Structure formats: C-alpha cells, structure tokens
XYZ file of C-alpha atoms in Angstrom:
229
model
C 121.450 96.308 63.643
C 119.420 95.322 60.607
C 116.712 97.808 61.642
C 116.417 100.566 64.249
C 114.775 99.435 67.486
C 111.386 101.053 68.121
C 109.968 101.623 71.607
C 106.174 101.724 71.645
C 104.888 103.299 74.847
C 101.805 101.183 75.344
C 100.559 102.820 78.575
C 99.618 99.449 80.069
C 97.389 98.683 77.107
C 94.792 101.362 77.799
C 93.468 101.028 74.243
C 92.806 97.318 74.704
C 89.372 95.952 75.554
C 91.148 92.975 77.112
C 93.019 95.313 79.478
C 89.797 97.061 80.554
C 88.116 93.715 81.151
C 90.731 93.207 83.873
C 91.011 96.844 84.996
C 87.278 97.154 85.669
C 87.464 94.323 88.213
C 90.405 95.508 90.329
C 92.095 98.674 91.557
C 95.414 99.559 89.951
C 97.406 98.600 93.058
C 95.496 95.314 93.355
C 96.587 94.558 89.785
C 100.219 95.370 90.600
C 100.238 93.402 93.851
C 98.547 90.210 92.606
C 101.178 88.219 90.681
C 98.717 86.290 88.511
C 96.890 89.492 87.473
C 100.158 91.352 86.846
C 101.207 88.419 84.663
C 97.886 88.491 82.783
C 98.355 92.182 81.919
C 102.052 91.733 81.059
C 101.143 88.999 78.585
C 98.419 90.955 76.736
C 100.718 92.679 74.196
C 102.669 89.446 73.750
C 99.528 87.449 72.997
C 97.715 90.124 70.971
C 100.516 92.084 69.237
C 103.492 89.691 69.315
C 105.857 92.468 70.447
C 109.566 91.658 70.808
C 109.704 91.780 74.611
C 107.383 91.646 77.586
C 107.352 94.608 79.996
C 106.637 93.880 83.638
C 103.258 95.280 84.678
C 103.950 97.444 87.710
C 104.454 101.120 88.557
C 107.472 103.306 89.270
C 105.954 104.383 92.619
C 105.808 100.970 94.281
C 109.216 101.676 95.841
C 107.915 104.893 97.416
C 104.903 103.008 98.778
C 107.160 100.300 100.212
C 109.113 103.048 101.995
C 105.940 104.273 103.684
C 104.338 106.597 101.153
C 100.537 106.410 101.432
C 99.866 105.833 97.744
C 96.527 105.765 95.952
C 95.486 106.106 92.307
C 92.509 108.370 91.665
C 90.562 108.110 88.403
C 91.218 111.130 86.196
C 93.907 112.415 88.594
C 96.616 109.759 88.795
C 98.886 108.833 91.696
C 98.505 110.654 95.012
C 100.486 110.503 98.252
C 98.462 111.359 101.350
C 101.667 112.036 103.329
C 103.921 114.186 101.112
C 107.488 114.854 102.242
C 107.924 118.366 103.657
C 110.786 118.204 106.160
C 113.562 116.080 107.652
C 111.198 114.242 109.995
C 109.199 113.075 106.963
C 112.414 111.817 105.331
C 113.476 110.037 108.525
C 110.065 108.328 108.666
C 110.617 106.696 105.257
C 111.872 103.129 105.567
C 114.767 101.411 103.811
C 114.904 98.160 105.780
C 112.212 95.654 104.904
C 111.276 97.181 101.559
C 112.346 94.028 99.692
C 109.861 91.978 101.716
C 107.113 94.501 100.979
C 107.951 94.363 97.260
C 108.140 90.566 97.086
C 104.925 90.527 95.030
C 106.974 91.934 92.120
C 109.473 89.063 92.278
C 106.547 86.633 92.460
C 104.993 88.232 89.364
C 108.289 87.974 87.459
C 108.457 84.248 88.181
C 104.882 83.697 86.967
C 105.520 85.744 83.806
C 108.703 83.821 83.001
C 106.816 80.537 83.387
C 104.295 81.778 80.830
C 106.901 83.190 78.451
C 108.840 79.901 78.687
C 111.909 81.403 77.040
C 110.076 82.734 73.965
C 110.556 86.460 74.733
C 112.749 88.507 77.064
C 111.152 90.249 80.045
C 112.027 93.870 80.844
C 111.811 94.919 84.481
C 112.067 98.512 85.681
C 112.135 101.000 88.515
C 111.617 104.712 88.974
C 114.805 106.789 89.225
C 115.388 108.598 92.537
C 114.706 112.148 91.315
C 111.423 111.171 89.672
C 110.261 109.179 92.708
C 111.313 112.047 94.994
C 109.298 114.546 92.965
C 106.119 112.506 93.476
C 106.815 112.225 97.208
C 107.380 115.983 97.575
C 104.600 117.159 95.240
C 102.137 114.603 96.615
C 101.347 113.486 93.069
C 101.899 114.567 89.483
C 103.004 118.112 88.739
C 103.325 120.403 85.738
C 105.928 122.798 87.150
C 107.599 120.815 90.000
C 107.640 124.002 92.058
C 107.772 122.258 95.457
C 110.513 119.895 94.290
C 112.656 122.703 92.870
C 112.225 124.798 96.017
C 113.212 121.755 98.088
C 116.412 120.928 96.186
C 117.524 124.587 96.080
C 116.553 125.606 99.619
C 117.367 122.302 101.361
C 119.953 120.505 99.196
C 121.359 118.478 102.109
C 117.901 117.070 102.867
C 117.277 116.471 99.163
C 120.450 114.385 98.923
C 119.484 112.492 102.085
C 116.124 111.581 100.523
C 117.629 110.737 97.131
C 120.156 108.389 98.748
C 117.434 106.547 100.658
C 115.453 106.077 97.442
C 118.617 104.972 95.599
C 119.400 102.356 98.260
C 115.869 100.944 98.021
C 116.037 100.990 94.219
C 119.295 99.017 94.149
C 117.815 96.306 96.363
C 114.597 96.305 94.324
C 116.329 95.945 90.953
C 118.693 93.279 92.274
C 115.603 91.427 93.480
C 114.168 91.650 89.946
C 117.412 90.293 88.495
C 117.389 87.388 90.967
C 113.736 86.697 90.083
C 114.633 86.370 86.396
C 114.243 89.579 84.341
C 116.295 89.702 81.138
C 116.754 93.492 80.976
C 116.043 96.540 83.125
C 115.005 100.132 82.656
C 115.453 103.055 85.040
C 112.685 105.600 84.412
C 113.659 109.215 85.109
C 110.425 110.554 83.685
C 110.803 114.036 85.211
C 114.504 114.640 84.526
C 113.309 117.229 81.999
C 112.289 119.515 84.904
C 115.951 120.106 85.795
C 118.652 122.372 84.409
C 121.809 120.594 83.246
C 123.734 121.324 86.467
C 120.805 120.309 88.663
C 120.309 117.171 86.573
C 123.913 116.131 87.201
C 123.712 116.854 90.933
C 120.230 115.592 91.808
C 119.535 112.969 89.154
C 122.373 111.565 87.060
C 124.797 110.784 89.875
C 122.167 108.646 91.609
C 121.210 106.838 88.397
C 124.883 106.086 87.732
C 125.340 104.922 91.323
C 122.373 102.556 91.064
C 123.624 101.032 87.818
C 127.109 100.557 89.301
C 125.660 98.675 92.307
C 123.550 96.147 90.387
C 124.414 92.456 90.126
C 124.000 92.757 86.381
C 125.875 89.663 85.141
C 125.087 90.452 81.516
C 121.671 92.041 82.142
C 121.444 95.160 79.943
C 119.970 98.313 81.481
C 118.345 101.320 79.798
C 118.713 104.678 81.539
C 115.640 106.558 80.305
C 115.685 110.284 81.085
C 112.772 112.087 79.482
C 113.788 115.333 77.805
C-alpha cells in the first residue's frame, strides 16, 4: 500500500465532549441497545475526525448477555456479570437459541449507520472471540491474572470446550447477522489471548476463532482476527 494502515483505538471517543454529552444521558447498555443512539456515537469520529472507516458502537459482551449473562457496567469498575459461570449447570443454563432475536438491535443500528454513511465510508462490525467472552463469564468481570479462567480450562477442559463451543455458535450467528445487515468488514476481538501460553492459546482460543471465520457467509467481507499480545 502507499502507506501503512494505522489503527487508532478510540475507546468509544472518551476524550470527546460530544461523546460525553450523549453518555451523561444514558447508561452504556441503553446506548448500545438504542439504534439511533448507537448510530450517533458511531458517527462522531466520522463527523469530527474524518477517519477512514466507521466502527460499530457496541460491546464485545453483548453476546454473553444475549446468552443469559446478567451484565451491568459499573462506573470506575467496568463490566460485571452477576451470575458468573462456575459449573456445568451454569453452562447448560446459557442459551444459544434465540440470541439473534435478542441481538436484533445491533442489526437495526447497522442499518441506521449505513443510511447515514450513504456509501461514503466502510463500516466495521465486530464480536468478542470465545476465549475472551468466556473469561468475562467465568471471572464475573475484568481480571488482571485470569486465575479462575486458567483453573477452569486446566481442571475442567471438557466443560471449557463445551462453553467455548456455545459461545462460538452464538458468535457465528451474530456475525452473519451483521453481514446480512450491511457491514463492510468485521473484527474478532480476542483481547485476553495474551493470558494464555502458546499451547493453551491453540487449544482454547485459536481453533474457535478459525472455526468462526470458516463458518461466516463472508462473500468478500474481510475479517481481522485481533489477538492482543
């Protein structure tokens, strides 16, 4: 290319007064789940910075919430799950069927955003990768050492794979829904892949990311597999 591509991690525009004007009126999940508001936030860096692509305003944990995770966002703390996964019964309680209907607000937001972009910029959609989503479900929120997650995958690998497959199945349906709604590119965020050794990464992360990508109705839609670390 004529210049290297640069990814600016804008953290949903937290430095922008215009973002806080919206954020101070609504909870984070209200912003994600209201298509017009999600479109407003998505368009801020397009309108103010003229970046090369729009990034869907959402969160990687909406899939976990659609599966039955009791998700909230606490100021100064971040995402929390009131019902963390501890055993097989907790995994069995997580839903796969019906998650597309519960995530329809994302497809609706994509359609509103594409109306506003009107072909001027591509729109990047995304989802959380199974290992990263699983770590939030097991830890009950963010973690520095991922102790519970590592104990789970090493002490109960069969259950870990059962949970990862459920998340992968939901993620495939979710990303295919985004493609059908009109995104121009996708990204799979494996933000916590860095917590794993190379062998564990291959077993509990990479194989599921590869499976998801292989099951998408991509039809020319490029996808970025982003594994931090």
